[in-house]
PDB file of C-alpha atoms in Angstrom:
ATOM      1  CA  MET A   1      42.323  10.751  26.511  1.00 63.00           C
ATOM      2  CA  SER A   2      40.419  14.134  27.154  1.00 82.00           C
ATOM      3  CA  THR A   3      37.335  15.578  24.405  1.00 95.00           C
ATOM      4  CA  TRP A   4      37.057  17.701  22.137  1.00 98.00           C
ATOM      5  CA  SER A   5      37.829  20.775  21.563  1.00 98.00           C
ATOM      6  CA  GLN A   6      37.086  23.585  19.648  1.00 98.00           C
ATOM      7  CA  THR A   7      40.117  25.580  18.489  1.00 98.00           C
ATOM      8  CA  ALA A   8      38.450  28.134  15.966  1.00 98.00           C
ATOM      9  CA  GLU A   9      34.892  27.608  13.860  1.00 98.00           C
ATOM     10  CA  GLY A  10      35.392  24.178  12.571  1.00 98.00           C
ATOM     11  CA  ILE A  11      38.358  23.005  13.561  1.00 98.00           C
ATOM     12  CA  PHE A  12      38.534  20.720  16.397  1.00 98.00           C
ATOM     13  CA  THR A  13      41.458  18.800  18.611  1.00 98.00           C
ATOM     14  CA  ARG A  14      41.872  16.694  20.957  1.00 98.00           C
ATOM     15  CA  ARG A  15      44.598  14.493  22.881  1.00 98.00           C
ATOM     16  CA  PHE A  16      44.718  11.083  22.768  1.00 97.00           C
ATOM     17  CA  ASP A  17      47.015   8.648  25.129  1.00 94.00           C
ATOM     18  CA  PRO A  18      49.011   6.944  24.653  1.00 92.00           C
ATOM     19  CA  VAL A  19      51.765   9.059  24.058  1.00 93.00           C
ATOM     20  CA  ASN A  20      50.076  12.513  24.348  1.00 95.00           C
ATOM     21  CA  VAL A  21      49.297  13.049  19.932  1.00 98.00           C
ATOM     22  CA  THR A  22      47.165  15.599  19.356  1.00 98.00           C
ATOM     23  CA  VAL A  23      44.609  15.300  16.311  1.00 98.00           C
ATOM     24  CA  THR A  24      43.196  17.732  14.167  1.00 98.00           C
ATOM     25  CA  ALA A  25      39.579  17.278  12.395  1.00 98.00           C
ATOM     26  CA  VAL A  26      38.696  20.293  10.332  1.00 98.00           C
ATOM     27  CA  LEU A  27      34.897  20.365   9.015  1.00 98.00           C
ATOM     28  CA  GLY A  28      34.744  21.783   5.736  1.00 98.00           C
ATOM     29  CA  GLY A  29      31.617  21.868   4.066  1.00 97.00           C
ATOM     30  CA  GLU A  30      32.326  18.750   2.100  1.00 94.00           C
ATOM     31  CA  GLY A  31      33.631  16.524   4.405  1.00 98.00           C
ATOM     32  CA  VAL A  32      36.018  15.995   7.810  1.00 98.00           C
ATOM     33  CA  LEU A  33      40.423  17.073   7.230  1.00 98.00           C
ATOM     34  CA  VAL A  34      41.957  14.600   9.671  1.00 99.00           C
ATOM     35  CA  VAL A  35      45.557  15.560  10.282  1.00 99.00           C
ATOM     36  CA  ASP A  36      47.590  12.927  11.747  1.00 98.00           C
ATOM     37  CA  THR A  37      45.766   9.338  12.747  1.00 98.00           C
ATOM     38  CA  ARG A  38      47.697   8.031  16.672  1.00 98.00           C
ATOM     39  CA  CYS A  39      49.157   5.071  16.672  1.00 97.00           C
ATOM     40  CA  SER A  40      48.245   1.923  15.321  1.00 96.00           C
ATOM     41  CA  VAL A  41      44.646   0.873  13.154  1.00 97.00           C
ATOM     42  CA  GLU A  42      43.223  -0.085  16.179  1.00 96.00           C
ATOM     43  CA  GLU A  43      43.802   3.489  17.864  1.00 97.00           C
ATOM     44  CA  GLY A  44      42.062   4.576  13.992  1.00 98.00           C
ATOM     45  CA  HIS A  45      39.377   2.653  14.911  1.00 97.00           C
ATOM     46  CA  GLU A  46      38.555   4.149  17.755  1.00 97.00           C
ATOM     47  CA  LEU A  47      39.803   7.841  16.362  1.00 98.00           C
ATOM     48  CA  ARG A  48      37.248   6.905  13.424  1.00 98.00           C
ATOM     49  CA  GLU A  49      34.319   6.497  16.327  1.00 97.00           C
ATOM     50  CA  GLU A  50      35.203   9.873  18.455  1.00 98.00           C
ATOM     51  CA  LEU A  51      34.906  11.430  14.719  1.00 98.00           C
ATOM     52  CA  ALA A  52      31.711  10.058  14.281  1.00 97.00           C
ATOM     53  CA  ARG A  53      30.480  11.202  17.871  1.00 97.00           C
ATOM     54  CA  LEU A  54      31.286  14.863  16.609  1.00 98.00           C
ATOM     55  CA  THR A  55      30.435  15.374  12.966  1.00 98.00           C
ATOM     56  CA  PRO A  56      28.094  13.360  10.436  1.00 97.00           C
ATOM     57  CA  LEU A  57      30.225  14.815   7.963  1.00 98.00           C
ATOM     58  CA  PRO A  58      32.395  11.709   6.350  1.00 98.00           C
ATOM     59  CA  VAL A  59      36.480  12.036   6.289  1.00 98.00           C
ATOM     60  CA  ARG A  60      37.620  12.900   3.176  1.00 98.00           C
ATOM     61  CA  TRP A  61      41.673  13.120   3.724  1.00 98.00           C
ATOM     62  CA  VAL A  62      43.954  12.047   5.918  1.00 99.00           C
ATOM     63  CA  VAL A  63      47.222  14.200   6.002  1.00 99.00           C
ATOM     64  CA  ASN A  64      50.017  13.258   7.902  1.00 98.00           C
ATOM     65  CA  THR A  65      52.382  15.374   9.625  1.00 98.00           C
ATOM     66  CA  HIS A  66      55.250  12.694   8.973  1.00 98.00           C
ATOM     67  CA  THR A  67      56.200   9.545   9.413  1.00 97.00           C
ATOM     68  CA  HIS A  68      56.525   8.453  12.804  1.00 97.00           C
ATOM     69  CA  PHE A  69      54.439   5.910  13.941  1.00 96.00           C
ATOM     70  CA  ASP A  70      52.262   7.643  16.148  1.00 97.00           C
ATOM     71  CA  HIS A  71      50.771  10.331  13.128  1.00 98.00           C
ATOM     72  CA  MET A  72      49.988   7.805  10.643  1.00 98.00           C
ATOM     73  CA  TRP A  73      49.770   4.045  11.988  1.00 97.00           C
ATOM     74  CA  GLY A  74      46.725   4.577  12.316  1.00 98.00           C
ATOM     75  CA  ASN A  75      45.499   5.545   8.501  1.00 98.00           C
ATOM     76  CA  ALA A  76      44.120   2.196   8.120  1.00 98.00           C
ATOM     77  CA  ALA A  77      40.799   2.650   9.586  1.00 98.00           C
ATOM     78  CA  PHE A  78      39.689   5.533   7.256  1.00 98.00           C
ATOM     79  CA  ASP A  79      41.043   3.402   4.062  1.00 98.00           C
ATOM     80  CA  ILE A  80      38.881   0.535   2.459  1.00 97.00           C
ATOM     81  CA  PRO A  81      36.936  -1.868   3.754  1.00 96.00           C
ATOM     82  CA  PHE A  82      36.316   0.139   7.033  1.00 96.00           C
ATOM     83  CA  SER A  83      35.603   3.421   5.070  1.00 96.00           C
ATOM     84  CA  VAL A  84      33.568   3.408   1.848  1.00 95.00           C
ATOM     85  CA  PRO A  85      34.579   5.611   0.039  1.00 96.00           C
ATOM     86  CA  PRO A  86      38.400   5.360   1.529  1.00 98.00           C
ATOM     87  CA  ALA A  87      40.040   9.403   2.367  1.00 98.00           C
ATOM     88  CA  GLU A  88      42.542  10.949   0.465  1.00 98.00           C
ATOM     89  CA  PHE A  89      45.994  10.132   1.629  1.00 98.00           C
ATOM     90  CA  TRP A  90      48.314  13.038   1.907  1.00 99.00           C
ATOM     91  CA  GLY A  91      51.617  13.781   3.266  1.00 98.00           C
ATOM     92  CA  HIS A  92      54.983  15.025   2.254  1.00 98.00           C
ATOM     93  CA  GLU A  93      57.239  13.663  -1.301  1.00 98.00           C
ATOM     94  CA  ASN A  94      59.967  12.557   1.183  1.00 98.00           C
ATOM     95  CA  MET A  95      58.167  10.054   3.403  1.00 98.00           C
ATOM     96  CA  PRO A  96      60.113   6.875   3.150  1.00 96.00           C
ATOM     97  CA  GLU A  97      58.361   3.992   1.890  1.00 94.00           C
ATOM     98  CA  PHE A  98      57.524   1.481   4.716  1.00 93.00           C
ATOM     99  CA  ASP A  99      58.601  -2.056   4.540  1.00 94.00           C
ATOM    100  CA  PRO A 100      57.525  -4.422   7.170  1.00 91.00           C
ATOM    101  CA  GLU A 101      61.029  -7.336   7.310  1.00 93.00           C
ATOM    102  CA  ASP A 102      63.140  -4.259   7.294  1.00 94.00           C
ATOM    103  CA  PRO A 103      65.395  -4.686  10.728  1.00 94.00           C
ATOM    104  CA  GLU A 104      65.368  -1.669  11.757  1.00 92.00           C
ATOM    105  CA  PHE A 105      61.677  -1.605  11.948  1.00 93.00           C
ATOM    106  CA  LEU A 106      61.363  -5.191  13.808  1.00 94.00           C
ATOM    107  CA  GLU A 107      64.299  -3.195  15.816  1.00 94.00           C
ATOM    108  CA  PHE A 108      61.017  -0.628  16.442  1.00 92.00           C
ATOM    109  CA  ARG A 109      58.629  -2.536  16.538  1.00 91.00           C
ATOM    110  CA  GLU A 110      60.907  -5.276  19.797  1.00 94.00           C
ATOM    111  CA  TYR A 111      61.069  -1.766  20.893  1.00 93.00           C
ATOM    112  CA  VAL A 112      57.776  -0.334  21.325  1.00 92.00           C
ATOM    113  CA  ILE A 113      56.455  -3.997  22.881  1.00 93.00           C
ATOM    114  CA  ARG A 114      59.371  -3.611  25.281  1.00 94.00           C
ATOM    115  CA  GLU A 115      58.090   0.058  26.371  1.00 92.00           C
ATOM    116  CA  GLY A 116      54.151  -0.545  25.609  1.00 91.00           C
ATOM    117  CA  GLY A 117      53.274  -3.709  26.955  1.00 93.00           C
ATOM    118  CA  PRO A 118      51.486  -6.452  26.466  1.00 91.00           C
ATOM    119  CA  GLU A 119      48.489  -4.828  24.978  1.00 92.00           C
ATOM    120  CA  TRP A 120      50.838  -3.396  21.986  1.00 93.00           C
ATOM    121  CA  VAL A 121      51.339  -7.410  20.844  1.00 94.00           C
ATOM    122  CA  PRO A 122      48.064  -8.062  19.344  1.00 93.00           C
ATOM    123  CA  LYS A 123      48.255  -4.517  17.453  1.00 93.00           C
ATOM    124  CA  MET A 124      51.645  -4.675  16.457  1.00 93.00           C
ATOM    125  CA  ASP A 125      49.991  -8.167  14.662  1.00 92.00           C
ATOM    126  CA  ALA A 126      47.176  -6.201  13.569  1.00 93.00           C
ATOM    127  CA  LEU A 127      49.342  -3.171  11.897  1.00 94.00           C
ATOM    128  CA  VAL A 128      48.981  -2.096   8.347  1.00 95.00           C
ATOM    129  CA  VAL A 129      50.647   0.945   7.652  1.00 96.00           C
ATOM    130  CA  ARG A 130      48.619   2.655   4.516  1.00 98.00           C
ATOM    131  CA  GLU A 131      50.622   5.449   3.285  1.00 98.00           C
ATOM    132  CA  PRO A 132      49.695   8.509   2.002  1.00 98.00           C
ATOM    133  CA  ASP A 133      49.177   8.080  -1.906  1.00 96.00           C
ATOM    134  CA  HIS A 134      49.365  11.568  -2.708  1.00 98.00           C
ATOM    135  CA  ARG A 135      52.693  13.568  -1.644  1.00 98.00           C
ATOM    136  CA  VAL A 136      53.286  17.124  -1.698  1.00 98.00           C
ATOM    137  CA  ARG A 137      57.239  19.137  -2.593  1.00 98.00           C
ATOM    138  CA  THR A 138      56.385  22.410  -1.462  1.00 98.00           C
ATOM    139  CA  SER A 139      52.526  22.601  -1.436  1.00 98.00           C
ATOM    140  CA  HIS A 140      49.173  22.362  -2.241  1.00 98.00           C
ATOM    141  CA  VAL A 141      46.047  23.262  -1.761  1.00 98.00           C
ATOM    142  CA  LEU A 142      43.317  21.751  -1.051  1.00 98.00           C
ATOM    143  CA  ASP A 143      39.581  22.883  -1.183  1.00 98.00           C
ATOM    144  CA  LEU A 144      37.206  21.617   1.684  1.00 98.00           C
ATOM    145  CA  GLY A 145      34.282  23.291   0.155  1.00 97.00           C
ATOM    146  CA  GLY A 146      34.264  26.604   2.162  1.00 97.00           C
ATOM    147  CA  ARG A 147      37.471  27.253   2.966  1.00 98.00           C
ATOM    148  CA  VAL A 148      40.525  25.813   2.176  1.00 98.00           C
ATOM    149  CA  ALA A 149      43.880  24.213   4.625  1.00 98.00           C
ATOM    150  CA  GLU A 150      47.050  24.317   2.460  1.00 98.00           C
ATOM    151  CA  LEU A 151      49.441  21.747   2.830  1.00 98.00           C
ATOM    152  CA  ARG A 152      53.514  23.254   3.327  1.00 98.00           C
ATOM    153  CA  TYR A 153      56.628  22.734   3.192  1.00 98.00           C
ATOM    154  CA  CYS A 154      58.907  25.203   5.074  1.00 98.00           C
ATOM    155  CA  GLY A 155      61.776  22.770   5.828  1.00 98.00           C
ATOM    156  CA  ARG A 156      63.871  20.370   8.297  1.00 98.00           C
ATOM    157  CA  GLY A 157      64.119  19.895  11.536  1.00 98.00           C
ATOM    158  CA  HIS A 158      61.854  16.591  14.233  1.00 98.00           C
ATOM    159  CA  THR A 159      62.634  14.940  10.362  1.00 98.00           C
ATOM    160  CA  ASP A 160      62.969  15.880   6.767  1.00 98.00           C
ATOM    161  CA  ASN A 161      59.034  14.958   5.520  1.00 98.00           C
ATOM    162  CA  ASP A 162      57.079  17.781   8.280  1.00 98.00           C
ATOM    163  CA  LEU A 163      54.197  19.093   6.303  1.00 98.00           C
ATOM    164  CA  VAL A 164      52.503  21.633   8.733  1.00 98.00           C
ATOM    165  CA  VAL A 165      48.664  22.715   7.928  1.00 98.00           C
ATOM    166  CA  TRP A 166      47.816  26.113   6.935  1.00 98.00           C
ATOM    167  CA  LEU A 167      44.243  27.509   7.825  1.00 98.00           C
ATOM    168  CA  PRO A 168      44.105  30.737   6.761  1.00 98.00           C
ATOM    169  CA  ASP A 169      40.082  31.457   7.183  1.00 98.00           C
ATOM    170  CA  ALA A 170      40.675  31.047  11.254  1.00 98.00           C
ATOM    171  CA  ASP A 171      44.524  32.454  11.972  1.00 98.00           C
ATOM    172  CA  VAL A 172      44.980  28.349  12.441  1.00 98.00           C
ATOM    173  CA  LEU A 173      48.698  26.204  11.740  1.00 98.00           C
ATOM    174  CA  LEU A 174      48.578  22.033  12.415  1.00 98.00           C
ATOM    175  CA  GLY A 175      52.461  22.546  12.459  1.00 98.00           C
ATOM    176  CA  GLY A 176      53.495  18.720  13.645  1.00 98.00           C
ATOM    177  CA  ASP A 177      55.671  17.812  15.602  1.00 98.00           C
ATOM    178  CA  LEU A 178      58.030  20.775  14.483  1.00 98.00           C
ATOM    179  CA  VAL A 179      56.117  22.415  17.141  1.00 98.00           C
ATOM    180  CA  GLU A 180      55.538  20.687  21.252  1.00 97.00           C
ATOM    181  CA  GLN A 181      53.086  21.880  23.682  1.00 96.00           C
ATOM    182  CA  SER A 182      53.555  19.380  25.835  1.00 95.00           C
ATOM    183  CA  GLY A 183      57.267  19.326  26.264  1.00 95.00           C
ATOM    184  CA  PRO A 184      59.976  20.451  24.309  1.00 97.00           C
ATOM    185  CA  VAL A 185      60.388  19.198  21.255  1.00 98.00           C
ATOM    186  CA  ALA A 186      61.556  16.125  21.077  1.00 97.00           C
ATOM    187  CA  PHE A 187      65.415  15.821  18.643  1.00 98.00           C
ATOM    188  CA  GLY A 188      65.180  11.842  17.118  1.00 97.00           C
ATOM    189  CA  ARG A 189      68.117   9.775  15.035  1.00 96.00           C
ATOM    190  CA  ASP A 190      66.249  11.089  11.788  1.00 98.00           C
ATOM    191  CA  SER A 191      65.933  14.615  13.189  1.00 98.00           C
ATOM    192  CA  PHE A 192      67.922  18.248  11.854  1.00 98.00           C
ATOM    193  CA  PRO A 193      68.561  20.551  14.449  1.00 98.00           C
ATOM    194  CA  LEU A 194      71.073  22.842  12.520  1.00 98.00           C
ATOM    195  CA  ASP A 195      68.124  22.684  10.355  1.00 98.00           C
ATOM    196  CA  TRP A 196      64.683  23.288  13.319  1.00 98.00           C
ATOM    197  CA  PRO A 197      65.217  27.483  13.729  1.00 98.00           C
ATOM    198  CA  GLY A 198      65.006  28.531   9.325  1.00 98.00           C
ATOM    199  CA  THR A 199      62.097  25.926   9.390  1.00 98.00           C
ATOM    200  CA  LEU A 200      60.878  27.480  12.159  1.00 98.00           C
ATOM    201  CA  ALA A 201      61.550  31.427  10.687  1.00 98.00           C
ATOM    202  CA  ALA A 202      59.889  30.292   7.986  1.00 98.00           C
ATOM    203  CA  LEU A 203      56.897  28.808   9.825  1.00 97.00           C
ATOM    204  CA  ALA A 204      56.458  31.876  11.409  1.00 97.00           C
ATOM    205  CA  SER A 205      56.043  34.640   7.894  1.00 97.00           C
ATOM    206  CA  LEU A 206      54.396  31.807   6.814  1.00 95.00           C
ATOM    207  CA  THR A 207      51.681  33.515  10.006  1.00 97.00           C
ATOM    208  CA  ALA A 208      50.947  36.136  12.186  1.00 95.00           C
ATOM    209  CA  GLU A 209      50.781  37.614  14.960  1.00 96.00           C
ATOM    210  CA  ASP A 210      47.206  36.595  15.766  1.00 97.00           C
ATOM    211  CA  THR A 211      47.316  32.919  14.521  1.00 98.00           C
ATOM    212  CA  THR A 212      46.544  29.470  16.695  1.00 98.00           C
ATOM    213  CA  TYR A 213      49.126  27.106  16.049  1.00 98.00           C
ATOM    214  CA  VAL A 214      48.613  23.820  17.285  1.00 98.00           C
ATOM    215  CA  PRO A 215      51.732  20.582  18.089  1.00 98.00           C
ATOM    216  CA  GLY A 216      51.738  17.630  17.576  1.00 98.00           C
ATOM    217  CA  HIS A 217      51.455  16.778  21.167  1.00 98.00           C
ATOM    218  CA  GLY A 218      49.861  19.548  23.798  1.00 97.00           C
ATOM    219  CA  ASP A 219      47.253  21.835  23.650  1.00 97.00           C
ATOM    220  CA  PRO A 220      47.134  25.428  21.139  1.00 98.00           C
ATOM    221  CA  ALA A 221      49.611  27.732  21.957  1.00 98.00           C
ATOM    222  CA  GLY A 222      49.415  31.675  20.217  1.00 98.00           C
ATOM    223  CA  ARG A 223      53.084  33.439  18.799  1.00 97.00           C
ATOM    224  CA  GLY A 224      55.150  33.364  22.540  1.00 97.00           C
ATOM    225  CA  PHE A 225      54.691  29.587  22.461  1.00 96.00           C
ATOM    226  CA  LEU A 226      56.313  29.550  18.814  1.00 98.00           C
ATOM    227  CA  VAL A 227      58.707  32.089  19.976  1.00 97.00           C
ATOM    228  CA  GLU A 228      60.212  30.362  22.729  1.00 97.00           C
ATOM    229  CA  THR A 229      59.966  26.496  20.693  1.00 98.00           C
ATOM    230  CA  GLN A 230      62.644  28.541  18.068  1.00 98.00           C
ATOM    231  CA  GLU A 231      64.344  30.018  21.102  1.00 98.00           C
ATOM    232  CA  PHE A 232      65.364  26.978  22.194  1.00 98.00           C
ATOM    233  CA  VAL A 233      65.795  25.459  19.215  1.00 98.00           C
ATOM    234  CA  THR A 234      68.561  27.795  18.050  1.00 98.00           C
ATOM    235  CA  ALA A 235      69.958  27.266  20.737  1.00 98.00           C
ATOM    236  CA  VAL A 236      70.785  24.048  20.723  1.00 98.00           C
ATOM    237  CA  ALA A 237      71.922  24.628  16.768  1.00 98.00           C
ATOM    238  CA  GLU A 238      74.853  27.042  18.533  1.00 98.00           C
ATOM    239  CA  GLN A 239      75.350  24.869  20.908  1.00 98.00           C
ATOM    240  CA  ILE A 240      76.355  22.075  18.891  1.00 98.00           C
ATOM    241  CA  ARG A 241      77.890  24.102  15.954  1.00 98.00           C
ATOM    242  CA  ALA A 242      80.235  26.183  18.882  1.00 98.00           C
ATOM    243  CA  LEU A 243      81.023  22.774  20.397  1.00 98.00           C
ATOM    244  CA  TYR A 244      82.454  20.994  16.838  1.00 98.00           C
ATOM    245  CA  ALA A 245      84.034  24.399  16.220  1.00 98.00           C
ATOM    246  CA  GLU A 246      85.504  24.143  19.197  1.00 98.00           C
ATOM    247  CA  GLY A 247      87.257  19.982  18.279  1.00 98.00           C
ATOM    248  CA  VAL A 248      84.677  18.794  21.745  1.00 98.00           C
ATOM    249  CA  PRO A 249      84.626  15.357  20.170  1.00 98.00           C
ATOM    250  CA  VAL A 250      80.991  14.035  19.620  1.00 98.00           C
ATOM    251  CA  ASP A 251      81.100  11.169  22.707  1.00 97.00           C
ATOM    252  CA  ARG A 252      82.136  14.322  25.025  1.00 98.00           C
ATOM    253  CA  ALA A 253      79.834  16.462  23.792  1.00 98.00           C
ATOM    254  CA  LEU A 254      76.943  16.604  26.182  1.00 98.00           C
ATOM    255  CA  GLU A 255      78.561  16.869  29.038  1.00 98.00           C
ATOM    256  CA  ALA A 256      80.862  19.699  27.925  1.00 98.00           C
ATOM    257  CA  GLY A 257      78.023  21.514  26.499  1.00 98.00           C
ATOM    258  CA  ASN A 258      75.879  24.221  28.032  1.00 97.00           C
ATOM    259  CA  TRP A 259      72.135  23.574  26.938  1.00 98.00           C
ATOM    260  CA  PRO A 260      68.780  24.858  27.640  1.00 97.00           C
ATOM    261  CA  LEU A 261      68.406  22.370  29.734  1.00 98.00           C
ATOM    262  CA  GLU A 262      69.194  19.805  33.367  1.00 97.00           C
ATOM    263  CA  ASP A 263      68.969  17.089  31.645  1.00 97.00           C
ATOM    264  CA  ALA A 264      71.632  16.843  28.416  1.00 98.00           C
ATOM    265  CA  SER A 265      70.346  13.656  27.360  1.00 98.00           C
ATOM    266  CA  HIS A 266      67.597  15.180  25.210  1.00 98.00           C
ATOM    267  CA  PHE A 267      70.221  16.632  23.215  1.00 98.00           C
ATOM    268  CA  ALA A 268      72.400  13.303  22.323  1.00 98.00           C
ATOM    269  CA  ASP A 269      71.114  12.094  18.371  1.00 98.00           C
ATOM    270  CA  ALA A 270      70.461  16.822  18.557  1.00 98.00           C
ATOM    271  CA  VAL A 271      74.628  16.288  18.853  1.00 98.00           C
ATOM    272  CA  LYS A 272      75.076  12.964  16.664  1.00 98.00           C
ATOM    273  CA  ARG A 273      73.012  14.507  13.761  1.00 98.00           C
ATOM    274  CA  GLY A 274      74.658  17.873  14.343  1.00 98.00           C
ATOM    275  CA  TYR A 275      77.871  16.127  13.913  1.00 98.00           C
ATOM    276  CA  THR A 276      77.221  14.131  11.333  1.00 98.00           C
ATOM    277  CA  GLN A 277      75.824  17.061   9.150  1.00 98.00           C
ATOM    278  CA  LEU A 278      78.822  19.426   9.602  1.00 98.00           C
ATOM    279  CA  SER A 279      81.145  16.749   8.627  1.00 97.00           C
ATOM    280  CA  GLY A 280      79.399  16.603   5.735  1.00 97.00           C
ATOM    281  CA  GLU A 281      78.715  12.437   6.597  1.00 97.00           C
ATOM    282  CA  LEU A 282      75.257  13.775   6.266  1.00 94.00           C
ATOM    283  CA  LEU A 283      74.220  16.484   3.414  1.00 89.00           C
TER     284      LEU A 283
END
C-alpha cells in the first residue's frame, strides 16, 4: 500500500492493494470528494482512516467510476452509521442494482474467495453494497466549495457505466478503468470493445494537451499515455471487426488474430463481446 501523492493542488491519489486500485481525494472548501472506495467495507474503513490522516475535511461526496467491486464495495464505510452525516453517492444511471441472491453474484463471491483466500470469507460475509442514489446520465457539476468537479459520461468501454471526473481548475481527468497505467486495459464480460476507441476520443476532446490522467489502476500520466491506450483499444476493435468480416469463428479468433499482446487470452472476452455486438445480439 502506497502513500498519498499530490497530483495537483488539493488533489491526492493513492494506490491500494489488493488489485492495485487507485483512489483519488479531491479537496474543496466544503469537504472531500472521494473517487472509488476499494473492494470491501473493511477496506472502506481503512480508506476513511487514511483520509482522516490526510485532511480534517469531511467526506461529503463519493463517486464510483463504474460498478465493479474493487471501485465501490467500500462505499458503506462512508454512510450511516459510520459517517454522520453520510456522504452523497454518485454513479452513472446504467449501474445495475445489486441483488445478493443473484446467481451471478454468488458465483462471483465464490470466485473472489477462491482467488483471494480465506481472508475474503469475513469480508464477503460483512458485505453491504451501498449503491449510488445520485445517478448521472450525461453530465453533472458538483460544487465542492471553491472548485467544481464535472461528472461526465463519454460512452461505453470498460463497461456501459464508465463515469469520469473532470477537474477543470487543475486540468486533471479521473478516468476510472477506461484507462489503466499499471497494465493493459481489461476487457471483461461486460465490456464494449468496439465502442471503447470512440469513448476515448470523446475523452480526449474534453481534455487538453497538458491534462493529467488518473487511471483506475496505476499512477497519473500525461497525454501520451491516453494516446497509447486509444491506439491499443483501436487495434483490438479493428482486429475483431476484421476477423468477423472474414468469417473466422469466435472460438478460433484468438489463434487467428494479430493481437497487440503476445498473450492472446487477454482478449477472450473482447472477442466474444465484439462478435455478439457485430451479430446484432448485443446492441
